[in-house]
Coordinates of C-alpha atoms and ligand atoms in Angstrom, one line a residue:
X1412 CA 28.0 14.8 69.7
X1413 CA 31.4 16.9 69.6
X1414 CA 33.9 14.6 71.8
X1415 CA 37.1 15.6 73.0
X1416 CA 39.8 12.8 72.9
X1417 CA 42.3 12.6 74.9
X1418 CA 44.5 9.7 73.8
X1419 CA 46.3 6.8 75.9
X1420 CA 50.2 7.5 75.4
X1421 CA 50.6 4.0 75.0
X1422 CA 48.3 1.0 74.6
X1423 CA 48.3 -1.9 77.1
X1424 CA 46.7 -4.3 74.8
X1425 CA 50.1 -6.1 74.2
X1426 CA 50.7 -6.9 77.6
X1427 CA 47.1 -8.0 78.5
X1428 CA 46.0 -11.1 78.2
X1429 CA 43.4 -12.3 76.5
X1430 CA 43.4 -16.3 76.1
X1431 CA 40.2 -16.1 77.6
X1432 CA 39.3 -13.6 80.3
X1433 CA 37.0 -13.7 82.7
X1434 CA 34.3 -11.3 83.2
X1435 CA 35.3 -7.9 83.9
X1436 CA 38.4 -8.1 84.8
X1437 CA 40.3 -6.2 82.1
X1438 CA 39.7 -3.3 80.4
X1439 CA 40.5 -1.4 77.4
X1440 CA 42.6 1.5 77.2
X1441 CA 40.0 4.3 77.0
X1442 CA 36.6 5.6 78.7
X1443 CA 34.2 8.3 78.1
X1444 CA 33.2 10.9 80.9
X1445 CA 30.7 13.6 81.0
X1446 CA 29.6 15.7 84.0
X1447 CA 26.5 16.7 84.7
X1448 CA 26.8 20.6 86.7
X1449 CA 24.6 23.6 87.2
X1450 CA 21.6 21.7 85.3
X1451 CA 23.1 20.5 82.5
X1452 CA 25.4 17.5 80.8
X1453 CA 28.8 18.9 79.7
X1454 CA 31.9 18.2 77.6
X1455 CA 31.6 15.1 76.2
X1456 CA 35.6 13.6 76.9
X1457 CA 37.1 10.2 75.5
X1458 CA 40.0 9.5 77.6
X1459 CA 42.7 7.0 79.3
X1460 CA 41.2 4.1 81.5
X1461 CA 42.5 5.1 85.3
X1462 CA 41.3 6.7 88.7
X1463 CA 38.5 8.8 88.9
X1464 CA 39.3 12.1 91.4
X1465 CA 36.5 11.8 94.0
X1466 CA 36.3 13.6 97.9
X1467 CA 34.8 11.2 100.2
X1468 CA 31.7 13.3 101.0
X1469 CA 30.7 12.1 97.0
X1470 CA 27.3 11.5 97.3
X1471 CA 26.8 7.9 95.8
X1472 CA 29.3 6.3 97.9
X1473 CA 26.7 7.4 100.9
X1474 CA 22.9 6.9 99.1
X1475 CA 23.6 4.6 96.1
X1476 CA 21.9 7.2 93.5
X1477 CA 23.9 4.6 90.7
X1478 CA 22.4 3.2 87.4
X1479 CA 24.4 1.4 85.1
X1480 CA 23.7 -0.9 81.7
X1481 CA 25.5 -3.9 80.5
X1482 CA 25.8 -4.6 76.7
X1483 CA 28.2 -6.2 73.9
X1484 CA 30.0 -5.6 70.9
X1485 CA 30.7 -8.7 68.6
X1486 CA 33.1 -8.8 65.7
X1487 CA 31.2 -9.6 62.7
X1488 CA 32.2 -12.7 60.5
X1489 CA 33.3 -9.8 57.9
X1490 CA 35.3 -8.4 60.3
X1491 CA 33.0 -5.3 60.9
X1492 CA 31.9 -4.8 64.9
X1493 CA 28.5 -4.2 66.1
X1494 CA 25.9 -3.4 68.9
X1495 CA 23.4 -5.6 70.3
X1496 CA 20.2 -4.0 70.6
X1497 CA 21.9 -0.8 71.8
X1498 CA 18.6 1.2 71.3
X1499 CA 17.2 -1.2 73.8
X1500 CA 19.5 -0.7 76.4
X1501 CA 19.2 3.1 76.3
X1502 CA 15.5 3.1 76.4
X1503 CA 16.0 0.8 79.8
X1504 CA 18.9 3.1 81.3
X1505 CA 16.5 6.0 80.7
X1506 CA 13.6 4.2 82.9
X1507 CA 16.2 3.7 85.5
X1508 CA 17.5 6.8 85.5
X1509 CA 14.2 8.5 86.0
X1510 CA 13.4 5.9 89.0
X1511 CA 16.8 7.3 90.4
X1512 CA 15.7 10.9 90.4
X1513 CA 19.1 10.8 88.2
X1514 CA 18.8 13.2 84.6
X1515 CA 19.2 10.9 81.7
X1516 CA 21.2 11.7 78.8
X1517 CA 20.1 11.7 75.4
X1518 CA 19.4 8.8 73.2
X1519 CA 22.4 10.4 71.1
X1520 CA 24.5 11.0 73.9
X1521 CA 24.2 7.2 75.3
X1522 CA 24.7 6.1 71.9
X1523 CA 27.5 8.2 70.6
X1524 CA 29.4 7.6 73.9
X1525 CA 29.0 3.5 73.3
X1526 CA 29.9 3.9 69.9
X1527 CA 32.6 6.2 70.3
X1528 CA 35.1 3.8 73.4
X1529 CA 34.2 0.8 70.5
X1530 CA 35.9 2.5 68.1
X1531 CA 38.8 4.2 69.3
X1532 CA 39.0 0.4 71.3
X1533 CA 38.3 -1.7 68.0
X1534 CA 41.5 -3.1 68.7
X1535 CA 40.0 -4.4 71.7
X1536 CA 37.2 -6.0 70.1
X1537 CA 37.8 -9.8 70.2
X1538 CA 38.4 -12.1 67.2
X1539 CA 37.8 -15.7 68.8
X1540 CA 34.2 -17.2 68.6
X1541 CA 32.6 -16.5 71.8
X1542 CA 34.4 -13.5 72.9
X1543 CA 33.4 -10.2 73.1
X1544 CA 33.5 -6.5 74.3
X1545 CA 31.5 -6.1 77.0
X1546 CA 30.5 -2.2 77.4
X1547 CA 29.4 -0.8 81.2
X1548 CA 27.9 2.4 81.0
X1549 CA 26.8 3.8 84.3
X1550 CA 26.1 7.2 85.6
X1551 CA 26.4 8.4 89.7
X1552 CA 25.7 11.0 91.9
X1553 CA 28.8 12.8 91.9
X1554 CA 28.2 16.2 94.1
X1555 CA 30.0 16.4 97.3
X1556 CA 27.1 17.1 100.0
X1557 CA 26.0 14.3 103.0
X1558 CA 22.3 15.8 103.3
X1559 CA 19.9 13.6 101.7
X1560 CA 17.8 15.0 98.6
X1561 CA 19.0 14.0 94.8
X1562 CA 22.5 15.1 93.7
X1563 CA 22.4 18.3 91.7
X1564 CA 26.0 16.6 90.1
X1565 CA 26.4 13.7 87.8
X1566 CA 29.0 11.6 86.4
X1567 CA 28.0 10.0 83.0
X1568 CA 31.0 7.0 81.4
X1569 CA 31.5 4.1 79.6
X1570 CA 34.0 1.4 80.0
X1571 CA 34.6 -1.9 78.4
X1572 CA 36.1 -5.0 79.0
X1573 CA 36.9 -7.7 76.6
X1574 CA 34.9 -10.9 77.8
X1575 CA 35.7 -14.7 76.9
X1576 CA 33.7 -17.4 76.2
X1577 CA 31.4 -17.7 79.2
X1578 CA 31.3 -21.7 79.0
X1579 CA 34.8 -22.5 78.9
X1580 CA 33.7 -26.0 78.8
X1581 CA 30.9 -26.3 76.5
X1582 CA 27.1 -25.2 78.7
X1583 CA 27.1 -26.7 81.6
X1584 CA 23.3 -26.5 83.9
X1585 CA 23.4 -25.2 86.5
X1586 CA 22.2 -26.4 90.3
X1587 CA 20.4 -23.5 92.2
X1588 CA 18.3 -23.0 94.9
X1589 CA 15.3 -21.0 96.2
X1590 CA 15.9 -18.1 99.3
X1591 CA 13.0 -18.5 101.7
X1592 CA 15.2 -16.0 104.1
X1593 CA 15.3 -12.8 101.7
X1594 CA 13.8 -11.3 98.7
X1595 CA 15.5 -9.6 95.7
X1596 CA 12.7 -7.1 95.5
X1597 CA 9.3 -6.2 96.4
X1598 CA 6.6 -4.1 93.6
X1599 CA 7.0 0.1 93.8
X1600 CA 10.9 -0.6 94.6
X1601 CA 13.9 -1.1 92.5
X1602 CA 13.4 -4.7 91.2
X1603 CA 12.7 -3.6 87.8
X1604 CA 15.7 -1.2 87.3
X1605 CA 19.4 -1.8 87.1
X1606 CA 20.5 -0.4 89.9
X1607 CA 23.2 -1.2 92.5
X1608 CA 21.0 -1.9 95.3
X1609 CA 19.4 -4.5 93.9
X1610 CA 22.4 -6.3 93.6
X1611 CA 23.6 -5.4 97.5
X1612 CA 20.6 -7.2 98.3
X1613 CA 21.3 -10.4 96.7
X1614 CA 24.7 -11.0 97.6
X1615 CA 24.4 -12.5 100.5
X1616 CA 21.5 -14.9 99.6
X1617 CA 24.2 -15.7 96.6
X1618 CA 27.1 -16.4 99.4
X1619 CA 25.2 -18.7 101.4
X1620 CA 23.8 -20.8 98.4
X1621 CA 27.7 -21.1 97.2
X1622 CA 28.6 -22.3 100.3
X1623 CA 26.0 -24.8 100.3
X1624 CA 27.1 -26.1 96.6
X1625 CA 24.6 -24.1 94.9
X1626 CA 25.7 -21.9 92.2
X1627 CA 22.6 -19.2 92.8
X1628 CA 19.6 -17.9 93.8
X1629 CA 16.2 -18.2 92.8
X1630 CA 14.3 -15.4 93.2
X1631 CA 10.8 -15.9 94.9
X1632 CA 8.4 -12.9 95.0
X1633 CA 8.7 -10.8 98.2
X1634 CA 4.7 -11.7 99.5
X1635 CA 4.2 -15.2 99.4
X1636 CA 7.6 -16.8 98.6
X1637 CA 6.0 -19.0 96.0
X1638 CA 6.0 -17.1 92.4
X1639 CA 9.2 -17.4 90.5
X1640 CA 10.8 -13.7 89.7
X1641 CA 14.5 -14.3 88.6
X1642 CA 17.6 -16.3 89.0
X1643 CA 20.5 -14.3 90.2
X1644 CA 20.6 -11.1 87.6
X1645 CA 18.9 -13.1 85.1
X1646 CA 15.7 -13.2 84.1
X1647 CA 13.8 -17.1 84.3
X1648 CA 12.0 -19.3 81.3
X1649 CA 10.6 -22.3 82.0
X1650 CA 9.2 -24.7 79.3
X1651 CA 6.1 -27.1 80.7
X1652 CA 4.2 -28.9 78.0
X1653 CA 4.4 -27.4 74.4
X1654 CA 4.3 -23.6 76.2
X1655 CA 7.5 -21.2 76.7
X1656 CA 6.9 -19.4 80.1
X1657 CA 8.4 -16.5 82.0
X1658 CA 7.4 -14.3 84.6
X1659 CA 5.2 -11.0 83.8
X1660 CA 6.7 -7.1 83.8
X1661 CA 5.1 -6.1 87.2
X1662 CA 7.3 -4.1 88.6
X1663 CA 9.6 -6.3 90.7
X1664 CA 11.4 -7.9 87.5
X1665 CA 14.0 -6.4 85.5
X1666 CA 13.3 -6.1 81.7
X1667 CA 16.0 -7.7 80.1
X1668 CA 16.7 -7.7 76.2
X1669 CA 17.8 -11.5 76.3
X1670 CA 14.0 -12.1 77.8
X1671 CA 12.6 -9.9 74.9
X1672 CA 14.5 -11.1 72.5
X1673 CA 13.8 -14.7 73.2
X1674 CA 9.9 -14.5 73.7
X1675 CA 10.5 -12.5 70.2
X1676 CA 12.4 -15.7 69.1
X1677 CA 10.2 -18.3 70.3
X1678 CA 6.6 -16.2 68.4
X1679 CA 8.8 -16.3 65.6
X1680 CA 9.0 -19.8 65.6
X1681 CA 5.4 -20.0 66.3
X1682 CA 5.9 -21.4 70.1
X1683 CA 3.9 -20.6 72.1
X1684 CA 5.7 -18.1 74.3
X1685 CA 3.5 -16.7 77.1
X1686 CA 4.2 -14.2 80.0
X1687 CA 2.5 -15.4 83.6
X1688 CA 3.2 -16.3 87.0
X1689 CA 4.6 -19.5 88.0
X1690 CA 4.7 -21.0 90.9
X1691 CA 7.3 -22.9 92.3
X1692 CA 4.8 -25.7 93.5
X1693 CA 3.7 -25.8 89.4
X1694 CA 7.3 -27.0 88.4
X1695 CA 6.5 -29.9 90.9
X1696 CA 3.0 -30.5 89.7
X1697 CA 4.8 -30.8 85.7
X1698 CA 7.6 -32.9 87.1
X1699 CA 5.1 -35.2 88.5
X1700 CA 3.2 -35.2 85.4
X1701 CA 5.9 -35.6 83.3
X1702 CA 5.6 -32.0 81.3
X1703 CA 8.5 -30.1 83.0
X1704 CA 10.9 -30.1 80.1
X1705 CA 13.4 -27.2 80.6
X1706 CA 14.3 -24.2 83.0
X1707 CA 17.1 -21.7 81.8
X1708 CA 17.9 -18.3 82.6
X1709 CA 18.8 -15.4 80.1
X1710 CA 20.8 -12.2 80.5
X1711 CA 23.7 -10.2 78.4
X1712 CA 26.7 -11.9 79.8
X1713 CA 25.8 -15.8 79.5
X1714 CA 22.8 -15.5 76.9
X1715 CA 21.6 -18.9 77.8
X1716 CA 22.0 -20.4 81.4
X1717 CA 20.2 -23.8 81.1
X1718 CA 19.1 -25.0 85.2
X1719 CA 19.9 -28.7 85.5
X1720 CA 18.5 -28.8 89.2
X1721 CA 15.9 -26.3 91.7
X1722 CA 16.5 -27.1 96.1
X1723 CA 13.6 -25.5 97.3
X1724 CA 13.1 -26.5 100.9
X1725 CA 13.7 -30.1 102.2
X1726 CA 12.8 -30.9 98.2
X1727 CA 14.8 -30.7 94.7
X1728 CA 13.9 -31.3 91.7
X1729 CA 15.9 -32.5 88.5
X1730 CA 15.1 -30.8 85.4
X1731 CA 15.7 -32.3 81.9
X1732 CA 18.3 -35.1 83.4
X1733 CA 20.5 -32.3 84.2
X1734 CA 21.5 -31.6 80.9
X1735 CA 20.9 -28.4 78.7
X1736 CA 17.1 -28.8 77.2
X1737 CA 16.3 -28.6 73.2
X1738 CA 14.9 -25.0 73.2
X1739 CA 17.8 -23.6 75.3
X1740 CA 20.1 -24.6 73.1
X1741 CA 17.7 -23.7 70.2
X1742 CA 17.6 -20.3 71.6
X1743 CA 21.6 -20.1 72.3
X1744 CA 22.4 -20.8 69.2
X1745 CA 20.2 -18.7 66.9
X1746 CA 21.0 -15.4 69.5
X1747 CA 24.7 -15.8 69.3
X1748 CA 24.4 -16.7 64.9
X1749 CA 22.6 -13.7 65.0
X1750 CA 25.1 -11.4 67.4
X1751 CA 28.4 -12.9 65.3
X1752 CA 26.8 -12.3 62.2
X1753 CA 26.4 -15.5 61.2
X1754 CA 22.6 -16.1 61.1
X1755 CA 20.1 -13.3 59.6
X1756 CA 19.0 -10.6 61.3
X1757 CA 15.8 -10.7 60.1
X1758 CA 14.6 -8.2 63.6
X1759 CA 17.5 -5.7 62.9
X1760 CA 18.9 -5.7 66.1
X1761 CA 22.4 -5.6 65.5
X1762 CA 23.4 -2.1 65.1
X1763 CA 27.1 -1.4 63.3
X1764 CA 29.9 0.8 64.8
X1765 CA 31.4 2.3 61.8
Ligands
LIG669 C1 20.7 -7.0 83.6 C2 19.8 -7.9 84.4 C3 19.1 -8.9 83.7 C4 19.3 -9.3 82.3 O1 19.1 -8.3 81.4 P1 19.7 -8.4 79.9 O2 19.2 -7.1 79.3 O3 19.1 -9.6 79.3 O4 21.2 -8.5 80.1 C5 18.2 -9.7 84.5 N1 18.1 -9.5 85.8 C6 18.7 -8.5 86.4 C7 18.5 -8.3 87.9 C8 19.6 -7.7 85.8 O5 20.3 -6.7 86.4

């Protein structure tokens, strides 16, 4: 892919600071854009972070026709940077995409575009254990028009933010509890897509649990509140007995690449790692039987989100003691060896940026 740069006059690197940053809230000094017009993708540009020109009438802002990805770049003990799993996260943003009614780019195009805001921002790429770049590529509905049909315009970029360590004070489980009020997303919808919408719909379920001392969600299925789906925008593993468990792909669950990479893990490691439903009243039946040993989210930005406690109703349940459970830290630790380049990566899923 032919890209035109268009470089920052200055970089703002110096003056940023990165001691530890929270999630998304800087960002490095360029992005990529590329229009979509007349039925086709067009210049491919690499230019300064800033404001985007938009009219008001921009069609997004009005029917949400949005996907977006979220991966990382890691600076390799060598000093080299690479991609997690980018192929991965391309083959997902093109299943959105097509849900959206939204033309996908090219496998090249998502790729080179990732690759190419890396490294003109290498300089961005963090050096302390635990940090990293985190890379947002999204594409919107960009034409001007109110009527509702799909856009016949697209916007197509890629930003990144350097993250910090996401447990500042070593992993800490979470307390969470179950919405019996709303649903996160029902089968033949957007549940299994990364989409805006889906997040829309969860924010207020996630406001409410805050102010009631919870830090999230868990996601119940949309027809009888009772199978597990996700927790927040992460996907859910349970261990009960000897067996790794998560919910199956069917339809209202978003794929993620932590999930596939730790049921890849765990069949390495010849545990067995099986995809079914669970109920929420099964986590009670194991606690009472004394085989509930560990719940724990995954997704891009924590890796490993070990639940130390589940409300659900007028009950809870206390998982593990509250602390962070064998496997999760099992699985933490040999995902992050693997993304810094200090474990093997015997399932070639880190990809370099050279
Ligand atoms: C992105 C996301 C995940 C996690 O996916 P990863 O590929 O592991 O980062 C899980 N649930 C939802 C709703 C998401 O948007």
């Amino acid at each position: 892919m032919n890209i035109t740069v268009t470089k920052a006059p200055a970089s703002r690197r110096a003056q940023a600071n990165l001691d530890n940053p929270a999630f998304g809230e800087i960002f490095s000094d360029h992005m990529f854009l590329m229009n979509y017009r007349d039925g086709g993708w067009g210049a491919a540009t690499l230019i300064p972070y800033g404001p985007l020109p938009m009219l008001p009438s921009m069609s997004a802002l009005h029917y949400g026709q949005i996907v977006f990805e979220g991966l990382k770049a890691f600076r390799q003990k060598n000093g080299a940077v690479a991609l997690f799993r980018p192929q991965k996260f391309y083959e997902r943003f093109a299943r959105s995409c097509r849900r959206l009614a939204i033309p996908a780019v090219s496998r090249e195009q998502f790729i080179g575009a990732v690759k190419a805001v890396v490294r003109e921002d290498a300089a961005w790429v963090p050096q302390k254990q635990g940090h990293s770049l985190y890379l947002r590529p999204f594409v919107f509905a960009s034409e001007s028009f109110l009527g509702v049909r799909a856009s016949r315009a697209y916007t197509f970029m890629v930003i990144a933010s350097p993250v910090g360590n996401y447990y500042k004070e070593g992993v800490k489980p979470v307390r969470l509890t179950t919405s019996l009020a709303y649903i996160r997303a029902a089968k033949g919808g957007l549940g299994d897509v990364k989409t805006p919408a889906n997040y829309a719909a969860s924010l207020l379920a996630a406001e409410e649990a805050r102010e009631q001392g919870f830090a999230q969600v868990i996601w119940l299925d949309a027809i009888e509140r009772r199978y597990l789906e996700e927790v927040g925008a992460m996907n859910i593993f349970c261990v009960i007995g000897g067996e790794l468990i998560t919910p199956p792909l069917e339809g209202t669950i978003l794929p993620g690449v932590t999930r596939d990479s730790v049921l890849a893990l765990a069949k390495a490691w010849g545990i067995a790692a099986v995809e079914r439903r669970i109920a929420i009243d099964e986590l009670y039946d194991a606690r009472q039987k004394g085989t509930l040993r560990e719940v724990f989210g995954s997704g891009t930005a924590a890796v490993i989100s070990p639940v130390g406690e589940i409300r659900h109703g007028d009950t809870t349940l206390t998982v593990n003691g509250g602390a962070i459970g064998p496997l999760a830290q099992r699985l933490y630790d040999a995902i992050t060896g693997i993304q810094y380049g200090e474990a093997a990566d015997t399932f070639g899923w880190m990809e370099k940026v050279e």
